[in-house]
Coordinates of C-alpha atoms in Angstrom, one line a residue:
M1 CA 19.9 19.8 1.6
N2 CA 21.3 17.0 3.7
D3 CA 24.7 15.6 2.7
N4 CA 23.2 12.2 2.0
R5 CA 20.8 13.6 -0.6
S6 CA 21.4 14.3 -4.3
T7 CA 19.4 15.1 -7.4
V8 CA 18.8 13.1 -10.5
G9 CA 17.3 14.3 -13.8
I10 CA 15.3 12.0 -16.1
I11 CA 14.4 13.3 -19.6
D12 CA 12.0 11.1 -21.5
I13 CA 11.8 11.8 -25.3
G14 CA 8.5 10.3 -26.1
S15 CA 6.6 10.2 -29.4
N16 CA 3.9 12.6 -28.2
S17 CA 5.7 14.7 -25.6
I18 CA 9.1 15.3 -24.0
R19 CA 9.3 15.4 -20.2
A20 CA 12.0 16.4 -17.7
V21 CA 11.7 15.3 -14.1
V22 CA 14.1 16.2 -11.3
Y23 CA 14.1 13.9 -8.3
E24 CA 15.6 14.4 -4.9
V25 CA 17.0 11.0 -3.7
T26 CA 18.5 9.7 -0.5
S27 CA 21.3 7.3 -0.1
S28 CA 18.8 4.6 0.9
G29 CA 16.8 5.0 -2.3
D30 CA 13.9 7.2 -1.1
Y31 CA 12.9 9.9 -3.6
R32 CA 10.5 12.7 -4.3
V33 CA 9.8 14.9 -7.4
I34 CA 11.0 18.5 -7.0
H35 CA 10.5 19.7 -10.6
E36 CA 8.7 18.5 -13.7
S37 CA 8.4 20.1 -17.1
K38 CA 6.5 18.9 -20.2
E39 CA 6.5 20.0 -23.8
S40 CA 4.3 18.6 -26.6
A41 CA 6.5 17.4 -29.4
R42 CA 4.5 15.0 -31.7
L43 CA 7.7 13.5 -32.9
S44 CA 5.8 10.7 -34.7
E45 CA 4.3 13.4 -37.0
K46 CA 7.8 14.6 -37.9
I47 CA 8.6 11.3 -39.6
G48 CA 8.3 11.4 -43.3
A49 CA 6.9 8.8 -45.7
D50 CA 10.5 7.4 -46.1
G51 CA 10.7 6.8 -42.4
R52 CA 13.2 9.6 -41.8
M53 CA 13.1 12.7 -39.6
E54 CA 14.4 15.6 -41.6
Y55 CA 17.1 17.9 -40.3
E56 CA 14.7 20.7 -39.6
G57 CA 12.5 18.4 -37.5
I58 CA 15.5 17.3 -35.5
L59 CA 16.6 20.8 -34.8
S60 CA 13.1 21.7 -33.6
I61 CA 13.7 19.5 -30.6
V62 CA 17.0 21.1 -29.6
P63 CA 15.6 24.2 -27.8
V64 CA 13.4 22.0 -25.6
L65 CA 16.3 19.6 -24.6
S66 CA 18.6 22.5 -24.1
E67 CA 16.2 24.1 -21.6
F68 CA 15.6 20.9 -19.9
K69 CA 19.3 20.4 -19.5
N70 CA 19.6 23.9 -18.0
I71 CA 16.8 23.0 -15.5
C72 CA 18.7 19.9 -14.4
T73 CA 21.9 21.9 -14.1
S74 CA 20.1 24.5 -12.0
Y75 CA 19.0 21.8 -9.6
K76 CA 22.6 20.5 -9.5
C77 CA 21.7 17.1 -10.8
E78 CA 24.6 14.7 -10.3
R79 CA 23.2 12.4 -13.0
I80 CA 21.1 13.2 -16.0
R81 CA 19.6 10.3 -18.0
V82 CA 18.0 10.9 -21.3
A83 CA 16.0 8.2 -23.0
A84 CA 14.2 8.2 -26.4
T85 CA 11.4 5.8 -27.3
A86 CA 9.4 4.7 -30.3
A87 CA 9.4 7.8 -32.6
I88 CA 13.2 8.0 -32.7
R89 CA 13.7 4.2 -32.2
N90 CA 11.7 3.4 -35.3
A91 CA 13.1 6.2 -37.5
A92 CA 15.2 5.1 -40.4
N93 CA 17.9 7.6 -39.4
A94 CA 17.7 7.1 -35.6
R95 CA 21.5 7.2 -35.2
E96 CA 21.7 10.5 -37.1
I97 CA 18.9 12.0 -34.9
V98 CA 20.7 11.1 -31.7
E99 CA 24.1 12.3 -32.9
T100 CA 22.7 15.6 -34.0
L101 CA 20.9 16.2 -30.7
D102 CA 24.0 15.2 -28.8
K103 CA 26.1 17.7 -30.8
H104 CA 23.7 20.6 -30.2
T105 CA 22.8 19.9 -26.6
G106 CA 25.7 18.0 -25.1
L107 CA 23.3 15.4 -23.8
E108 CA 24.0 11.7 -24.1
I109 CA 20.8 10.1 -25.4
E110 CA 20.1 6.4 -25.3
I111 CA 17.5 4.8 -27.6
L112 CA 15.5 2.3 -25.7
S113 CA 14.5 -0.9 -27.4
G114 CA 10.9 -2.0 -27.1
E115 CA 11.9 -4.6 -24.6
E116 CA 13.9 -2.0 -22.5
E117 CA 10.9 0.4 -22.6
A118 CA 8.6 -2.4 -21.3
F119 CA 11.1 -3.4 -18.6
Y120 CA 11.6 0.1 -17.2
G121 CA 7.8 0.6 -17.3
F122 CA 7.5 -2.6 -15.3
L123 CA 10.0 -1.3 -12.8
G124 CA 8.1 1.9 -12.3
V125 CA 4.8 0.1 -11.8
A126 CA 6.3 -2.6 -9.4
H127 CA 7.7 0.1 -7.2
G128 CA 4.5 2.1 -7.2
I129 CA 1.8 -0.6 -7.0
G130 CA 1.7 -3.8 -4.9
A131 CA 0.3 -6.2 -7.5
A132 CA 2.0 -9.6 -7.6
N133 CA 0.6 -10.6 -11.0
G134 CA -0.8 -8.9 -14.0
F135 CA -0.5 -7.3 -17.4
I136 CA 0.9 -3.8 -18.1
I137 CA -0.2 -1.8 -21.1
D138 CA 1.7 1.4 -21.9
I139 CA 0.1 3.4 -24.7
G140 CA 2.5 5.9 -26.0
G141 CA 2.5 8.2 -29.1
G142 CA 4.3 5.8 -31.4
S143 CA 4.0 2.4 -29.8
T144 CA 2.2 0.3 -27.2
E145 CA 4.0 -2.0 -24.9
I146 CA 2.3 -5.1 -23.3
T147 CA 4.0 -6.8 -20.4
L148 CA 3.1 -9.9 -18.5
F149 CA 4.5 -10.4 -15.0
R150 CA 4.0 -13.1 -12.4
E151 CA 5.2 -13.1 -8.8
R152 CA 6.8 -9.7 -9.4
K153 CA 8.9 -11.0 -12.2
L154 CA 8.6 -9.8 -15.9
L155 CA 7.9 -12.9 -18.0
R156 CA 7.1 -11.6 -21.5
S157 CA 6.8 -8.3 -23.2
V158 CA 6.2 -7.0 -26.7
S159 CA 6.3 -3.5 -28.3
L160 CA 3.6 -3.0 -30.9
P161 CA 3.9 -0.2 -33.5
F162 CA 0.5 1.2 -32.7
G163 CA 0.5 4.5 -30.6
A164 CA -2.0 7.3 -30.2
V165 CA -0.1 9.7 -32.5
N166 CA 1.0 7.4 -35.3
S167 CA -2.4 5.6 -35.4
N168 CA -4.2 8.9 -35.7
Y169 CA -1.9 9.9 -38.5
K170 CA -2.3 6.5 -40.3
F171 CA -6.0 5.7 -39.9
A172 CA -8.0 8.8 -39.3
G173 CA -9.2 10.6 -42.4
P174 CA -9.4 14.4 -43.0
N175 CA -12.8 14.4 -41.4
G176 CA -11.9 12.4 -38.4
W177 CA -12.8 8.8 -37.5
T178 CA -15.4 6.8 -39.4
S179 CA -16.7 3.3 -38.6
E180 CA -14.5 2.0 -41.4
S181 CA -11.3 3.6 -40.2
S182 CA -12.0 2.4 -36.7
K183 CA -12.5 -1.1 -37.9
E184 CA -9.3 -1.0 -39.9
L185 CA -7.3 0.0 -36.8
I186 CA -8.9 -2.7 -34.7
H187 CA -8.5 -5.3 -37.4
E188 CA -4.8 -4.6 -37.9
L189 CA -4.1 -4.5 -34.1
K190 CA -5.9 -7.8 -33.5
G191 CA -3.9 -9.4 -36.4
L192 CA -0.7 -8.4 -34.7
L193 CA -1.9 -9.6 -31.3
D194 CA -2.6 -13.0 -32.8
Q195 CA 1.1 -13.4 -33.4
Y196 CA 1.8 -13.5 -29.6
D197 CA -0.2 -16.4 -28.1
W198 CA 0.9 -15.7 -24.6
I199 CA -1.2 -12.5 -24.5
S200 CA -4.5 -14.4 -24.6
R201 CA -3.5 -17.2 -22.2
H202 CA -3.9 -15.3 -18.9
P203 CA -7.5 -14.2 -18.7
E204 CA -8.8 -12.1 -15.8
L205 CA -5.4 -10.9 -14.6
P206 CA -5.3 -7.3 -13.5
L207 CA -4.5 -4.9 -16.4
I208 CA -2.3 -1.9 -15.2
G209 CA -2.3 1.0 -17.6
L210 CA 0.4 3.6 -18.2
G211 CA 0.6 6.7 -20.4
G212 CA -1.3 9.9 -21.1
T213 CA -4.2 8.2 -22.9
I214 CA -5.1 6.1 -20.0
R215 CA -4.6 8.9 -17.4
S216 CA -6.8 11.1 -19.6
L217 CA -9.5 8.5 -19.6
G218 CA -9.3 8.3 -15.9
K219 CA -9.8 12.0 -15.6
L220 CA -12.8 11.9 -18.0
D221 CA -14.4 9.1 -16.1
Q222 CA -13.9 10.8 -12.8
R223 CA -15.6 14.0 -14.1
R224 CA -18.4 12.0 -15.5
S225 CA -19.1 10.2 -12.2
K226 CA -18.3 13.2 -10.1
Y227 CA -15.6 11.2 -8.3
P228 CA -14.5 13.0 -5.2
L229 CA -10.8 12.1 -5.1
P230 CA -9.0 13.7 -8.0
M231 CA -6.2 11.2 -8.2
T232 CA -5.7 9.0 -11.2
H233 CA -3.0 6.7 -9.7
H234 CA -4.7 3.5 -8.5
Y235 CA -8.0 4.6 -10.1
V236 CA -10.0 1.7 -11.5
L237 CA -11.4 2.0 -15.1
E238 CA -14.2 -0.6 -15.2
E239 CA -15.1 -2.5 -18.4
E240 CA -18.2 -0.4 -18.8
S241 CA -16.3 2.9 -18.8
I242 CA -13.7 1.6 -21.4
E243 CA -16.5 0.4 -23.7
Y244 CA -18.4 3.7 -23.2
Y245 CA -15.4 5.9 -24.2
S246 CA -14.3 3.5 -27.0
D247 CA -17.8 4.0 -28.6
L248 CA -18.1 7.7 -27.8
L249 CA -14.8 9.4 -28.5
P250 CA -14.2 8.3 -32.1
S251 CA -17.7 9.4 -32.9
L252 CA -17.1 13.0 -31.7
S253 CA -15.5 15.7 -33.7
V254 CA -12.3 17.2 -32.4
E255 CA -14.2 20.4 -31.5
H256 CA -16.7 18.4 -29.6
R257 CA -14.0 16.5 -27.7
R258 CA -12.3 19.8 -26.9
R259 CA -15.3 20.7 -24.8
L260 CA -15.3 17.5 -22.7
P261 CA -14.5 18.4 -19.1
G262 CA -11.3 16.9 -17.9
L263 CA -9.7 16.3 -21.3
S264 CA -6.4 18.0 -22.0
K265 CA -6.5 20.2 -25.1
N266 CA -3.2 18.6 -26.3
R267 CA -4.9 15.3 -26.5
V268 CA -8.2 15.9 -28.1
D269 CA -7.2 14.5 -31.5
I270 CA -5.2 11.5 -30.3
I271 CA -7.5 10.3 -27.5
A272 CA -9.7 8.4 -29.9
P273 CA -7.2 6.0 -31.3
G274 CA -5.7 5.7 -27.8
V275 CA -8.9 4.4 -26.3
M276 CA -9.6 2.1 -29.2
I277 CA -6.1 0.5 -28.7
L278 CA -6.9 0.1 -25.0
H279 CA -10.3 -1.4 -25.6
T280 CA -9.0 -3.8 -28.2
I281 CA -6.2 -5.1 -25.9
F282 CA -8.4 -5.0 -22.8
S283 CA -11.0 -7.3 -24.6
Y284 CA -8.3 -9.5 -26.1
I285 CA -6.7 -10.4 -22.8
K286 CA -10.1 -10.7 -21.1
A287 CA -9.2 -8.3 -18.3
K288 CA -11.7 -7.5 -15.6
Y289 CA -10.7 -3.9 -15.1
C290 CA -7.8 -1.5 -15.9
L291 CA -5.9 -0.1 -12.9
I292 CA -4.2 3.2 -13.7
S293 CA -0.6 3.7 -12.6
G294 CA 0.9 7.1 -12.2
T295 CA 4.4 5.6 -12.1
G296 CA 6.0 4.1 -15.2
L297 CA 9.0 4.6 -17.5
R298 CA 10.6 7.6 -15.9
E299 CA 10.4 6.1 -12.4
G300 CA 11.7 2.9 -13.8
L301 CA 14.7 4.7 -15.3
L302 CA 15.2 6.5 -11.9
H303 CA 15.2 3.2 -10.0
D304 CA 17.7 1.8 -12.4
V305 CA 20.0 4.8 -11.9
I306 CA 19.9 4.7 -8.1
K307 CA 19.9 0.9 -8.0
T308 CA 17.0 0.4 -5.6
K309 CA 15.9 -3.1 -4.9
L310 CA 12.5 -4.2 -6.2
P311 CA 10.2 -4.6 -3.2
E312 CA 7.9 -7.5 -2.7
A313 CA 4.2 -6.8 -3.2
S314 CA 3.7 -6.7 0.6
E315 CA 6.6 -4.2 1.0
V316 CA 5.4 -1.5 -1.4
V317 CA 3.3 0.4 1.1
E318 CA 5.9 0.3 3.8
R319 CA 8.5 1.5 1.4
Q320 CA 6.4 4.5 0.4
V321 CA 5.6 5.3 4.0
R322 CA 9.3 5.3 4.9
S323 CA 10.1 7.5 1.8
L324 CA 7.5 10.0 2.8
L325 CA 8.8 10.1 6.3
S326 CA 12.4 10.6 5.2
F327 CA 11.4 13.9 3.5
Q328 CA 8.4 15.2 5.4
S329 CA 8.3 14.0 9.0
T330 CA 9.4 16.1 12.0
A331 CA 8.6 13.3 14.5
S332 CA 11.2 10.8 15.6
L333 CA 11.0 7.4 13.9
R334 CA 11.4 5.8 17.3
H335 CA 8.2 7.6 18.6
L336 CA 6.2 6.6 15.5
E337 CA 7.2 3.0 15.7
H338 CA 6.4 2.9 19.4
V339 CA 2.9 4.4 18.8
N340 CA 2.4 1.8 16.0
G341 CA 3.5 -1.0 18.3
L342 CA 1.2 0.1 21.1
A343 CA -1.8 0.4 18.7
Q344 CA -1.2 -3.0 17.1
Q345 CA -0.9 -4.7 20.6
M346 CA -4.3 -3.3 21.5
L347 CA -5.8 -4.3 18.2
D348 CA -4.8 -7.9 18.9
Q349 CA -7.5 -8.0 21.7
L350 CA -10.3 -6.3 19.7
K351 CA -12.6 -7.4 17.0
V352 CA -13.0 -4.9 14.2
P353 CA -16.0 -4.8 11.8
E354 CA -13.7 -5.6 8.8
D355 CA -11.0 -8.0 7.8
E356 CA -8.0 -8.0 10.0
E357 CA -5.4 -7.5 7.3
L358 CA -7.1 -4.3 6.2
A359 CA -7.5 -3.0 9.7
R360 CA -3.8 -3.6 10.5
T361 CA -2.6 -1.9 7.3
I362 CA -4.9 1.2 7.9
L363 CA -3.8 1.4 11.6
H364 CA -0.1 1.0 10.7
V365 CA 0.0 3.7 8.1
S366 CA -2.2 6.0 10.3
A367 CA 0.2 5.6 13.2
M368 CA 3.3 6.2 11.1
L369 CA 2.0 9.2 9.4
Y370 CA -0.4 10.8 12.0
K371 CA 2.0 13.7 12.5
V372 CA 3.3 14.2 9.0
G373 CA 1.3 17.5 8.7
A374 CA 3.5 19.0 11.4
S375 CA 6.2 19.6 8.7
L376 CA 3.9 22.2 7.2
W377 CA 2.8 23.8 10.5
Y378 CA 2.9 22.2 13.9
H379 CA -0.3 23.8 15.2
Q380 CA -3.4 21.9 14.0
Y381 CA -1.1 19.4 12.4
E382 CA -3.9 16.8 12.2
K383 CA -5.8 19.1 9.8
H384 CA -2.7 19.3 7.6
T385 CA -2.1 15.6 7.9
F386 CA -5.7 15.0 6.6
Y387 CA -5.0 17.1 3.5
W388 CA -1.6 15.6 3.0
L389 CA -2.8 12.0 3.1
L390 CA -5.4 12.7 0.4
N391 CA -2.6 14.0 -1.9
A392 CA 0.5 12.2 -0.8
P393 CA 2.2 9.7 -3.1
L394 CA 1.1 6.5 -1.2
G395 CA 0.5 4.7 -4.5
G396 CA 0.5 1.2 -3.0
L397 CA -2.8 2.0 -1.3
T398 CA -6.2 1.8 -2.9
H399 CA -8.3 4.9 -3.0
R400 CA -10.6 3.5 -0.3
E401 CA -7.6 2.9 2.0
I402 CA -6.2 6.4 1.4
V403 CA -9.6 7.9 2.3
L404 CA -9.9 5.8 5.4
I405 CA -6.5 6.9 6.7
A406 CA -7.1 10.5 5.9
L407 CA -10.5 10.4 7.7
I408 CA -8.8 8.9 10.8
A409 CA -6.6 12.0 10.8
E410 CA -9.7 14.2 10.4
Y411 CA -11.5 12.3 13.2
R412 CA -8.6 13.2 15.6
A413 CA -8.4 16.8 14.3
K414 CA -12.2 17.4 14.9
N415 CA -12.5 15.5 18.2
G416 CA -14.5 12.6 16.9
K417 CA -16.3 14.2 14.0
M418 CA -15.9 13.2 10.3
T419 CA -17.2 16.2 8.4
S420 CA -15.7 15.0 5.1
A421 CA -16.9 11.3 5.2
G422 CA -20.1 12.1 3.3
L423 CA -18.1 13.2 0.2
Y424 CA -16.7 9.7 -0.2
Q425 CA -19.6 7.6 1.1
K426 CA -21.2 6.5 -2.1
S427 CA -18.3 6.2 -4.5
I428 CA -15.4 5.0 -2.4
L429 CA -16.3 4.0 1.1
K430 CA -18.5 1.1 2.3
D431 CA -21.4 1.4 4.7
E432 CA -19.4 -0.1 7.6
D433 CA -16.4 2.2 7.1
T434 CA -17.7 5.0 9.4
K435 CA -17.6 2.6 12.4
L436 CA -14.1 1.3 11.3
I437 CA -12.7 4.9 11.1
A438 CA -14.0 5.8 14.5
Q439 CA -12.7 2.7 16.1
L440 CA -9.2 2.8 14.6
A441 CA -8.9 6.6 15.2
A442 CA -9.8 6.0 18.9
L443 CA -7.3 3.2 19.1
L444 CA -4.6 5.5 17.6
Q445 CA -5.5 8.2 20.1
V446 CA -4.9 5.9 23.0
A447 CA -1.6 4.8 21.5
V448 CA -0.5 8.4 21.0
S449 CA -1.5 9.4 24.5
L450 CA 0.8 6.7 25.9
D451 CA 3.8 8.5 24.3
V452 CA 2.7 12.1 23.9
S453 CA 6.0 13.3 25.3
E454 CA 7.7 11.2 22.5
T455 CA 10.2 9.8 25.1
Q456 CA 8.7 6.3 25.4
P457 CA 8.1 6.4 29.2
I458 CA 5.5 3.7 29.0
D459 CA 5.5 0.1 27.7
L460 CA 2.4 -1.9 27.2
V461 CA 3.2 -5.2 28.9
D462 CA -0.2 -6.8 28.1
A463 CA -3.7 -6.0 27.1
E464 CA -6.7 -8.2 28.2
K465 CA -10.3 -7.9 27.1
E466 CA -12.9 -9.3 29.3
N467 CA -16.6 -8.6 28.7
K468 CA -16.9 -4.8 28.2
T469 CA -13.5 -3.8 29.5
L470 CA -10.1 -3.6 28.0
T471 CA -7.4 -3.6 30.6
L472 CA -3.9 -2.3 29.8
K473 CA -1.0 -3.5 31.9
L474 CA 1.6 -0.7 31.7
N475 CA 5.2 -0.5 32.9
C476 CA 6.7 3.0 33.4
R477 CA 10.3 3.9 33.3
S478 CA 9.6 7.4 34.6
Q479 CA 6.6 9.3 36.0
P480 CA 4.4 9.9 32.9
F481 CA 2.3 12.9 34.1
I482 CA 1.6 14.1 30.6
E483 CA 0.8 10.6 29.2
L484 CA -1.7 9.8 32.0
R485 CA -3.5 13.1 31.6
E486 CA -3.9 12.4 27.8
L487 CA -4.9 8.8 28.5
D488 CA -7.8 9.9 30.6
A489 CA -9.2 12.0 27.7
A490 CA -8.4 9.2 25.1
A491 CA -10.3 6.6 27.2
K492 CA -13.5 8.6 26.8
V493 CA -13.1 8.6 23.0
F494 CA -12.2 4.9 23.1
Q495 CA -15.3 4.0 25.0
K496 CA -17.6 5.9 22.7
A497 CA -16.1 4.3 19.6
W498 CA -15.9 0.7 20.9
D499 CA -18.6 0.6 23.5
I500 CA -15.8 -0.8 25.8
K501 CA -14.4 0.7 29.0
L502 CA -10.7 1.3 29.0
K503 CA -8.8 0.7 32.2
W504 CA -5.1 0.5 33.0
E505 CA -2.9 -0.7 35.8
F506 CA 0.7 -0.8 36.8
P507 CA 2.8 -3.7 38.2
A508 CA 4.5 -3.2 41.5
S509 CA 7.9 -2.9 39.8
S510 CA 6.7 0.1 37.8
K511 CA 8.2 3.5 38.6
Y512 CA 4.8 5.1 38.7

């Protein structure tokens, strides 16, 4: 491990489960997950009618926390932050619970208020998704947080005492959910929402969803539609899907739900109230869709610990690219930035069959990460890059953008073929994307060829497009034998993709 890296442990004591995540972090604030453990706890069910958690219930948590502490110690975590949410927060003997756990585990546990839980959830989302405005809904086991943010600033938040676990305990009868019990939950929730008029005053803002309930719905929806990218972060739950599951899941028995493909066995009983809570709030704020976030409370706590600056919406993708490079890239940053600059210069002279902002983003990320697969194995690194990009934590990108960038890597790996494009054609890509991939991949190949030695021997002084020819005016600081050989091959790929001939020339002052 490099000297400027350290490890941080975050333990989240939720109402439904307890999680421990170990992060490796750099001095500049980049991070990656290197270990994660989860244990179902159902703490909300350990609260008695008097609102207290009995001593036996408290002690049942001790072995889990002790083992999680040992994990953090094993990874040499310099800092361990332990946060408890609604189940302990709302318990009548919350202080006694924390003191008992502290005594038996040696962990310092902080009880997050509803406002703090919403704030850290917002931090996690804002670092992971480049939305400027929206609502955040975090459905936990014992509470649901609703947050409104504008221009990347948290404006209002509220923590409602309705979660997937405690709502199931309170409203579901011994035989499961009935139409009457469902109506009772929805009625009480709407009555509470009516007390906060700001919730209904911002219709059609994006709704960003956190928590196991919403991730589970995303997985169910992906299995139902045979969605080809098994990634819930940045997956869009449409209104039709939310209504479908809100009607379906409460009507099914627990045993029937257990057989649903994609649904975790630990969530078969509490998914029904969770989806009813989501649908009720979704309809109340008049959202158009729900965007799932894979980052939330734990990432927010981490960013608070390491004091990373909140990026602007336009900075999120670049921040994630740099973070990935800091851990995984074997190529020099100078080379990658040079390739990106060359590619963008050429793009200035060309007209792509898409909007310019999208093309520039796709080309930029492709250029910066084209060689990331070499950290796994140098030979055939384009193939490894293709796999990596489909699974890497580039959460600021939409699924379409991720697939486009990955297919650009595959295009280069297979010499102009996209064997995987058909998998994504109907559900993620647009009809014109095949042409866009070919053109940007060819452009990237030309840029890479101009610095294949990674020594920056060539500068692109100017690029001029006239009729069916793009002429590159190059300046050489040394004799670029390797670059010119690769450029000849790249020119053929470029002409095929763009239907434009590529030429290059050198000024008299050039060393070539």
